[in-house]
Short mmCIF file of C-alpha atoms and ligand atoms in Angstrom, two decimals:
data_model
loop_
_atom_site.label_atom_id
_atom_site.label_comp_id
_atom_site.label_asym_id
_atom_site.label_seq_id
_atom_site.Cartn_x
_atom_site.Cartn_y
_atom_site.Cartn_z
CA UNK A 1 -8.72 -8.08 -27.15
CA UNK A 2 -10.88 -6.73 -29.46
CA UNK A 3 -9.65 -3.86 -31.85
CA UNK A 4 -12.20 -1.94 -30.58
CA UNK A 5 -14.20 -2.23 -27.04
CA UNK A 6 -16.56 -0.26 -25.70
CA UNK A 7 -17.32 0.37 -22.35
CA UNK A 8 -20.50 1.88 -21.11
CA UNK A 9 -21.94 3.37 -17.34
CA UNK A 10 -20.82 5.75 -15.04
CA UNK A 11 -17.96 7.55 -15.61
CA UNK A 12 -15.18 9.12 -13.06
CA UNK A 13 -13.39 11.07 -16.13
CA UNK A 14 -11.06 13.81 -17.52
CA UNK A 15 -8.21 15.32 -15.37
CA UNK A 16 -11.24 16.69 -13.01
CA UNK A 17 -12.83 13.59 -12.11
CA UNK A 18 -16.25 14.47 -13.01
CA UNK A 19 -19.05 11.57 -12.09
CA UNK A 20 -21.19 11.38 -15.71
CA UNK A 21 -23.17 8.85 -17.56
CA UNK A 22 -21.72 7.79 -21.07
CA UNK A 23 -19.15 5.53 -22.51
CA UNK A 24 -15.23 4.86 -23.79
CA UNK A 25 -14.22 3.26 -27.01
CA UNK A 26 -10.78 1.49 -26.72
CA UNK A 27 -8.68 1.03 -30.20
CA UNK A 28 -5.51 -0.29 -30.11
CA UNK A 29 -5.03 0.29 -26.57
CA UNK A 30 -5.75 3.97 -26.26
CA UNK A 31 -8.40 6.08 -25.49
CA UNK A 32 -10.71 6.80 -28.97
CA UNK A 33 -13.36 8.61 -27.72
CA UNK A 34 -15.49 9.44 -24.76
CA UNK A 35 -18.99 10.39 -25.10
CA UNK A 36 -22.16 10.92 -23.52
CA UNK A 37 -24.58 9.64 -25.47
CA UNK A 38 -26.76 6.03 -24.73
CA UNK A 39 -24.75 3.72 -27.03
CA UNK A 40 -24.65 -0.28 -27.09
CA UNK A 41 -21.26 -1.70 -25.00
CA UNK A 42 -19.13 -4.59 -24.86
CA UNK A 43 -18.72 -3.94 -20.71
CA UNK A 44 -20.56 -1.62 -18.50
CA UNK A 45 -20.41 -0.30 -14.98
CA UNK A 46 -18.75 2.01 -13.07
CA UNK A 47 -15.59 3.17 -15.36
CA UNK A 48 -12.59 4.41 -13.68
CA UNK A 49 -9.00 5.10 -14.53
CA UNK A 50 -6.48 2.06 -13.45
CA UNK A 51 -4.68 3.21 -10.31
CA UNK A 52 -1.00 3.99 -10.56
CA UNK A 53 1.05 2.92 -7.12
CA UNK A 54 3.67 5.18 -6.95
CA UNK A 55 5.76 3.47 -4.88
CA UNK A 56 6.24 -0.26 -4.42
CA UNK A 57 9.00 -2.77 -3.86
CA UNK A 58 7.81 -5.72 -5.65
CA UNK A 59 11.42 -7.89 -5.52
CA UNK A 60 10.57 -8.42 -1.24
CA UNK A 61 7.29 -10.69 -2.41
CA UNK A 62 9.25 -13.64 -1.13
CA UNK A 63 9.04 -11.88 2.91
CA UNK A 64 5.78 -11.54 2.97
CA UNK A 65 4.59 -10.55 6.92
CA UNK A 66 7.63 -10.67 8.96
CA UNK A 67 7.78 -10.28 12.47
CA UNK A 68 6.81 -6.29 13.10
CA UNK A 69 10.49 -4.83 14.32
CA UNK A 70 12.57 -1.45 14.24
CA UNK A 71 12.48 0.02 10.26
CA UNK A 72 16.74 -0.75 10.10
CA UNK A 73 16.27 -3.77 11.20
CA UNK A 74 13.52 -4.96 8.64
CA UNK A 75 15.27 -2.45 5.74
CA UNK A 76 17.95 -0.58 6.00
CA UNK A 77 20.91 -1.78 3.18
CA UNK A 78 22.91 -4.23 3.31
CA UNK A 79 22.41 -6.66 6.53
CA UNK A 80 18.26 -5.47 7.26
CA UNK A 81 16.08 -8.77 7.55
CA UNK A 82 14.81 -8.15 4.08
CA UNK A 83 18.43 -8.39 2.43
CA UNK A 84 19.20 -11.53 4.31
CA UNK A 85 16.13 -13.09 2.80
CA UNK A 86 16.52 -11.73 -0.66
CA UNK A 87 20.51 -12.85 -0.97
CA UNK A 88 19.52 -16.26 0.43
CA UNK A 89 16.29 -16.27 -1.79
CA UNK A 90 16.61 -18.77 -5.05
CA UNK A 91 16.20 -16.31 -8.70
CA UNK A 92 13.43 -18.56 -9.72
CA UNK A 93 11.43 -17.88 -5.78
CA UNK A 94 12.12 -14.04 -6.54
CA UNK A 95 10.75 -14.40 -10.07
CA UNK A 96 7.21 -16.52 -8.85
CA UNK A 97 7.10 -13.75 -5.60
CA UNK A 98 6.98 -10.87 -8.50
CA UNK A 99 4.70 -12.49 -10.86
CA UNK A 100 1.99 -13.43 -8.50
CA UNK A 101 2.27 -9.65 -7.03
CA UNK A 102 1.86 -8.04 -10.57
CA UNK A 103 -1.50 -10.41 -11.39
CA UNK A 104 -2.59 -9.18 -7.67
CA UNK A 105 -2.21 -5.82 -8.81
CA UNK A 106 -4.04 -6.21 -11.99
CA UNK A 107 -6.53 -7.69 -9.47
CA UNK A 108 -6.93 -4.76 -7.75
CA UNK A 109 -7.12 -2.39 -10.44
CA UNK A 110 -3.38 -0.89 -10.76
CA UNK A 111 -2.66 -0.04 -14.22
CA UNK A 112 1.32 1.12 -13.36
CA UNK A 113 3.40 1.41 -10.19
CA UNK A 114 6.71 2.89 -9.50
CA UNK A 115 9.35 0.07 -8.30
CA UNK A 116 12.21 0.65 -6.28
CA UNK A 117 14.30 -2.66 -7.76
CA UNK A 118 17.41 -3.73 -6.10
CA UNK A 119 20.06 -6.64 -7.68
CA UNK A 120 21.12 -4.07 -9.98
CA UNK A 121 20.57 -4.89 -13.74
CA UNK A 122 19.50 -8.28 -13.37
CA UNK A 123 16.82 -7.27 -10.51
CA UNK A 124 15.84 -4.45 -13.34
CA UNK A 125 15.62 -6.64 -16.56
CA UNK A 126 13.58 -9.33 -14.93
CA UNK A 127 11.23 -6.94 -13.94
CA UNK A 128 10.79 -5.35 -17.07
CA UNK A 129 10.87 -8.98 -18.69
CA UNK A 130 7.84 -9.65 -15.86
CA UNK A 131 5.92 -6.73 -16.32
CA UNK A 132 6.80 -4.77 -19.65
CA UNK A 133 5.18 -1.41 -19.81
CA UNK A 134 3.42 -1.54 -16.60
CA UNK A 135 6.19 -0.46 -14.68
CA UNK A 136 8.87 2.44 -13.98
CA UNK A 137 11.69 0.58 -13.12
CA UNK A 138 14.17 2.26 -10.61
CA UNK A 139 17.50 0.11 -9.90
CA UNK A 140 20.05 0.64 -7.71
CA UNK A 141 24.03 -0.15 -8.40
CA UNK A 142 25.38 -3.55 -6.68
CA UNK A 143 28.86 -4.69 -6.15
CA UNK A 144 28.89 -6.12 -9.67
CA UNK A 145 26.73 -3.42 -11.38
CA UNK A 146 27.63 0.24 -11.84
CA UNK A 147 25.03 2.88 -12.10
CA UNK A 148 25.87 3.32 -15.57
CA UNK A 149 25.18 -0.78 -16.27
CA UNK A 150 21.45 -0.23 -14.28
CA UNK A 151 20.70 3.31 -15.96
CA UNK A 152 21.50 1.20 -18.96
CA UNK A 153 18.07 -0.80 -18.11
CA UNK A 154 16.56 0.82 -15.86
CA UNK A 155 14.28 4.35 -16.05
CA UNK A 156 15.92 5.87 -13.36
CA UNK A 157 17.35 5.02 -9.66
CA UNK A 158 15.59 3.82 -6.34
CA UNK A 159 17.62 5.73 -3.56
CA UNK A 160 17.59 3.68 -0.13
CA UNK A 161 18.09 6.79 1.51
CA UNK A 162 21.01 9.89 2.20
CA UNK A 163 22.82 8.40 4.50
CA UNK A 164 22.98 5.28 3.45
CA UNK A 165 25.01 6.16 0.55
CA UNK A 166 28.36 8.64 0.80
CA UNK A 167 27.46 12.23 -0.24
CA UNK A 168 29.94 12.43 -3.04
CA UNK A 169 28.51 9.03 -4.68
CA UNK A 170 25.14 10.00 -3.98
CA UNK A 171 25.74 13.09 -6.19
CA UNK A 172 27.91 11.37 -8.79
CA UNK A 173 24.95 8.49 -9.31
CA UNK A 174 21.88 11.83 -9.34
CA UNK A 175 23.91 13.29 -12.08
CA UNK A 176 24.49 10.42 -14.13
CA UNK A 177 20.80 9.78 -14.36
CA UNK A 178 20.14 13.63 -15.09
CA UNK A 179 22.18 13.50 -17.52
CA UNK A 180 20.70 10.12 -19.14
CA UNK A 181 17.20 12.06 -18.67
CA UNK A 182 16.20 9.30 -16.18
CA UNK A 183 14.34 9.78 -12.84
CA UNK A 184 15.96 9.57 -9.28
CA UNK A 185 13.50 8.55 -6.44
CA UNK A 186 14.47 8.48 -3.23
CA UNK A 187 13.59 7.76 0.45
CA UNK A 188 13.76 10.49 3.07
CA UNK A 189 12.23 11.30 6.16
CA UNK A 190 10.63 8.44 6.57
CA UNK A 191 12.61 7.33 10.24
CA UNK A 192 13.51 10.84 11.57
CA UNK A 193 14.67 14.19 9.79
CA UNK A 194 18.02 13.51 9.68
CA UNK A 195 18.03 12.96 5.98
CA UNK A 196 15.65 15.34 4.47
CA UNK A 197 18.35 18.55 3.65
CA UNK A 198 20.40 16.08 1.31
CA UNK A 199 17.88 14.56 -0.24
CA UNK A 200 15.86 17.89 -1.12
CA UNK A 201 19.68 19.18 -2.25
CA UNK A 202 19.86 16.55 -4.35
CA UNK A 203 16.46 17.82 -6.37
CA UNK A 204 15.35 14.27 -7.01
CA UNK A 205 12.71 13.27 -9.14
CA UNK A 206 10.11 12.60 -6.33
CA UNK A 207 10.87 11.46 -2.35
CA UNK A 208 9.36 8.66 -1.25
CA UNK A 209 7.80 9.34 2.50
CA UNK A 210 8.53 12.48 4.52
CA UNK A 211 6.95 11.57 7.20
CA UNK A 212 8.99 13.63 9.52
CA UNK A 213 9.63 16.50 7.28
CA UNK A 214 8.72 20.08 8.63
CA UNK A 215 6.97 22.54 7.73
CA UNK A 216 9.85 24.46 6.27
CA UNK A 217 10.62 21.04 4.83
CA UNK A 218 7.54 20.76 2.58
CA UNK A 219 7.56 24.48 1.84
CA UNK A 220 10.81 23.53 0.56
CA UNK A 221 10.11 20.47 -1.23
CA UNK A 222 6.88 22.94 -2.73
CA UNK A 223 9.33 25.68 -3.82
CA UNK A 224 11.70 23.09 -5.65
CA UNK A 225 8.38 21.28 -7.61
CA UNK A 226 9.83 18.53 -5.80
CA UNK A 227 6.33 15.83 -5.40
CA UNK A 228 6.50 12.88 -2.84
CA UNK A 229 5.32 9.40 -3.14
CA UNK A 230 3.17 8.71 0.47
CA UNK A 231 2.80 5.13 2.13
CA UNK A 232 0.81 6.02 5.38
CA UNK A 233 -0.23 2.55 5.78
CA UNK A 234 3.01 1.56 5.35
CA UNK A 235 4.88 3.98 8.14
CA UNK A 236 1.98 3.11 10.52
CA UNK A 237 3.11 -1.06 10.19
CA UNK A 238 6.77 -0.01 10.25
CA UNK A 239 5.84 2.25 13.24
CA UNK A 240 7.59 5.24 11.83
CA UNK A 241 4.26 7.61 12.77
CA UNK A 242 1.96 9.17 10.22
CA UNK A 243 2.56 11.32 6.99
CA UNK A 244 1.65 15.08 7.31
CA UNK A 245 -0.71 15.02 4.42
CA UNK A 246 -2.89 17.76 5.28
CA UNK A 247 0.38 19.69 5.50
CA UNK A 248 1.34 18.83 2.53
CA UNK A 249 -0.93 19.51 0.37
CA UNK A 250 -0.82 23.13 2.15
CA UNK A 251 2.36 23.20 1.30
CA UNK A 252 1.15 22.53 -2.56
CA UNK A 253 3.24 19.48 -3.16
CA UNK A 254 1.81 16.65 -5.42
CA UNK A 255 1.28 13.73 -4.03
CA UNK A 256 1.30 10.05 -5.59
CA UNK A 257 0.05 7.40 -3.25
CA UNK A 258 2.01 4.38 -3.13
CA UNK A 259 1.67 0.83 -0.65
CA UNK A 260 5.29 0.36 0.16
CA UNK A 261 6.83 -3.18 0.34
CA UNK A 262 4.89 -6.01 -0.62
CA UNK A 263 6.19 -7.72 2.52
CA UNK A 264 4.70 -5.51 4.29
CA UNK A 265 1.07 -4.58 2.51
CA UNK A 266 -0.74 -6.30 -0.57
CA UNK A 267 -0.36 -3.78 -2.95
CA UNK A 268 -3.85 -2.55 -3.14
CA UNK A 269 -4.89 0.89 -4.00
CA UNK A 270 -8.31 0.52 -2.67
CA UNK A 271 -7.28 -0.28 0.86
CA UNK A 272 -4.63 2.48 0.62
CA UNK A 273 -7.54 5.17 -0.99
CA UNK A 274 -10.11 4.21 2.33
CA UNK A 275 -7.27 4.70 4.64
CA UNK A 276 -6.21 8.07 3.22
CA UNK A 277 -9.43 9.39 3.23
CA UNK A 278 -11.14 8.02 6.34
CA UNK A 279 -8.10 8.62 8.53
CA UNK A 280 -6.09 12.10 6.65
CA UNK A 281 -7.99 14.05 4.56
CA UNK A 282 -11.87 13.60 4.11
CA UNK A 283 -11.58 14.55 0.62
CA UNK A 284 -12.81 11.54 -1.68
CA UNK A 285 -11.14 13.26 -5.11
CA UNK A 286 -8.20 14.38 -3.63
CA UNK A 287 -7.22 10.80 -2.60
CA UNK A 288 -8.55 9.70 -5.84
CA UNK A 289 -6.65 11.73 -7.52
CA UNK A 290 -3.31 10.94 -5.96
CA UNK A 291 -4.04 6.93 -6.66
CA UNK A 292 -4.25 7.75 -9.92
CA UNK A 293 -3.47 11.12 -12.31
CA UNK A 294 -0.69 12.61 -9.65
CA UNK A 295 1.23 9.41 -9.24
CA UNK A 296 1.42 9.70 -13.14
CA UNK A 297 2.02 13.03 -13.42
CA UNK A 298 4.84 12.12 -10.36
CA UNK A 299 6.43 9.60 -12.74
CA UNK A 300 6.08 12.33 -15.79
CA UNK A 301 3.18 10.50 -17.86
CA UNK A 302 0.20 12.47 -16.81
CA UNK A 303 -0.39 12.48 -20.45
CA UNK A 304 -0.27 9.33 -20.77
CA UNK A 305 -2.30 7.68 -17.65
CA UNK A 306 -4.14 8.67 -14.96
CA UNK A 307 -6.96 9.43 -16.20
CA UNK A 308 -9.98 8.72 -18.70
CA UNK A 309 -9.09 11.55 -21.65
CA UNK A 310 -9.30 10.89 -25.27
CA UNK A 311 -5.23 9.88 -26.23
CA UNK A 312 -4.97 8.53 -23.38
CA UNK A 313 -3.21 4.72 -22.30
CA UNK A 314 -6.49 2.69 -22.12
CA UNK A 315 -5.59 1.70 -18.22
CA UNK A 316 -9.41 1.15 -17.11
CA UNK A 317 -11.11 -0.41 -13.86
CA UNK A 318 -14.91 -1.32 -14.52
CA UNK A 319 -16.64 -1.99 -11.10
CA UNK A 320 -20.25 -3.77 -10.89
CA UNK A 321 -22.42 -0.61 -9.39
CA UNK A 322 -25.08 -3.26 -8.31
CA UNK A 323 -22.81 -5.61 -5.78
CA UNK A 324 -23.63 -6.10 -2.70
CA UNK A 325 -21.41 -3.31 -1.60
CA UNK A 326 -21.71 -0.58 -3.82
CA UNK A 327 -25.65 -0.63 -4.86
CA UNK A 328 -27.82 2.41 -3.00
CA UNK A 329 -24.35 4.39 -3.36
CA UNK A 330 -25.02 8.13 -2.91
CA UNK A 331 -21.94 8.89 -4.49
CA UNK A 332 -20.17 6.60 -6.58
CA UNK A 333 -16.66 8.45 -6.55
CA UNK A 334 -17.38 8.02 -2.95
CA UNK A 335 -17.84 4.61 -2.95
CA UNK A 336 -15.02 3.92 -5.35
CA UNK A 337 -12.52 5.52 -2.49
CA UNK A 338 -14.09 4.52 0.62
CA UNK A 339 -15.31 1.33 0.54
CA UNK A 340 -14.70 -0.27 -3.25
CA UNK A 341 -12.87 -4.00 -2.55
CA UNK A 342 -11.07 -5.67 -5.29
CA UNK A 343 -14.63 -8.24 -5.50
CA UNK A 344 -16.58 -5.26 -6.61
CA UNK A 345 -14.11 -4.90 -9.89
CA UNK A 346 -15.57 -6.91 -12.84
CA UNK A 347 -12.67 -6.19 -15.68
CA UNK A 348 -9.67 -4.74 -15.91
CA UNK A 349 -8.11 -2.92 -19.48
CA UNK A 350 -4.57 -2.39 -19.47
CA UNK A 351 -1.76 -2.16 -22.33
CA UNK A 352 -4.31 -3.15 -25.04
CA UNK A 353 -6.09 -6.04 -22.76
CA UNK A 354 -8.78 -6.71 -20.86
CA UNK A 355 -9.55 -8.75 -17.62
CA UNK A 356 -12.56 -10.61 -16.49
CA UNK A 357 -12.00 -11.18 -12.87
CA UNK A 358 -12.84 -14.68 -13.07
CA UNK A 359 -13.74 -14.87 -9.09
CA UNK A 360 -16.77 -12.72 -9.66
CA UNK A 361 -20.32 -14.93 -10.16
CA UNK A 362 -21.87 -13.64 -13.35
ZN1 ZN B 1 10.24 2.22 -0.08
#
């Protein structure tokens, strides 16, 4: 890449997601400057922060599309379908399965997702060796791993869930990555209720689901600053129901967006964005805003990402206004959310790089 790039068009920026005309300069991988004035560019189109999935599994690649069956089945630790495959699963299969999934994410403009990693510190440092910056890394402790080995690697823990784990270990591990100043995700609500009070006792980083919470259980979850990572398209497959999200956001939690499993959706944002706002909320920024600056902000780097802001991590999507699909677009930010596919993306910026997609005709 270029020491310095600049990209020119329509731009979704700042922490408000204003729609203007004008342009980004890129230098060393940050944010420079955004202005708008008519300047010359390297790149031009529709210029939109990088999406950040906050939640994924990326390690289950290797299941992709298994028969649809009860969540425990397909999941739950240690005998679900999913662990059967994964402990029978050869390293170097794993390894291919989570290299093709983070070049179909670049693909479809995600800048930085949120992993829930099992195998312990192996699972986390070939991740990290696979994807570098562009990841939060959560492990989880194995047989032959501690938590203190993973926290060791990892930026925090991936929780399978409250009652998978005994209350007094559950506690112990929370603790342990407090006190390393690492972040504890965890799953809850996502079957039933049953294990929503722990996990909001626990005061985790950020849930994952809560698709059966209550009322009183978001209020809660609101009260504590506690913010939840939603899948909806992922508890519709797994036949788990549908995410309050209108309730939540009453309830004044942030929300990232995240797609789940990779074995059970291709990690695209854009799919996820047009089913949120078709099917939930009818609110184009909202959704855009929790595929991008509130799954950062989530994972504690809404300085950092999220959103197109001088100082910024240069984690850019440019999308060609005049395809097929997105010309006579009343409203671009519209567009972007409800009907943008992964062909309408021309280049993609990321950790000081930039992407042609090279299935586009120029
Ligand atoms: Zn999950």
């Amino acid at each position: 890449m270029p020491v310095e790039l600049i990209v020119s068009g329509t731009l979704i920026h700042g922490d408000d997601f204003e729609v203007s005309d004008g342009y980004v300069v890129v230098r060393d991988g940050r944010i420079h400057e955004v202005g708008f004035e008519r300047v010359a560019s390297d790149v031009s189109g529709l210029v939109c922060p990088a999406f950040v999935n906050a939640h994924t599994h990326v390690g289950d690649s290797v299941a992709k599309d298994l028969p649809y069956m009860p969540l425990d089945d397909l999941v739950r630790p240690p005998d679900g379908l999913k662990h059967r495959i994964l402990r029978a699963a050869l390293p170097e299969e794993i390894a291919e399965g989570i290299r093709s999934t983070l070049a179909d994410m670049a693909a479809t403009g995600t800048g930085h997702c949120a992993d829930f990693r099992e195998n312990g510190v192996q699972g986390v440092r070939l991740l990290r060796e696979l994807a570098g910056g562009r990841a939060t890394i959560l492990g989880r402790a194995t047989e032959a791993d501690t938590v203190e080995d993973v926290l060791e690697y990892a930026d925090g823990l991936g929780l399978s869930g409250a009652n998978d784990i005994p209350r007094d270990a559950l506690f112990s591990m929370a603790q342990k990555a407090t006190d390393r100043r690492k972040i504890v995700g965890i799953h809850a609500g996502e079957l039933n209720r049953s294990d929503v009070d722990t996990a909001l006792e626990l005061k985790p980083g950020f849930l994952v689901h809560m698709t059966h919470a209550t009322g009183h259980d978001l209020r809660r979850a609101g009260d504590l600053g506690i913010p939840v990572a939603v899948c909806p398209r992922s508890n519709v497959a797994t036949g788990v129901g549908v995410p309050p999200l209108k309730e939540m956001i009453a309830a004044g939690l942030l929300l990232g967006l995240g797609t789940d499993n990779v074995m059970i959706n291709a990690p695209d944002m854009l799919a996820e964005m047009e089913w949120v706002s078709k099917a939930f909320l009818h609110d184009d920024v909202r959704t855009l805003r929790m595929a991008t600056l509130d799954g950062a902000r989530l994972l504690g780097m809404g300085d950092r990402k999220g959103s197109i802001r001088a100082g910024k991590d240069a984690d850019l999507i440019v999308l060609d206004k005049s395809s097929n699909n997105l010309r006579c677009s009343k409203n671009l930010l519209s567009s972007l959310v409800r009907r943008a596919r992964p062909d309408d993306i021309s280049h993609f910026i990321s950790g000081g790089r930039i992407w042609q997609n090279s299935s586009r005709k120029s």
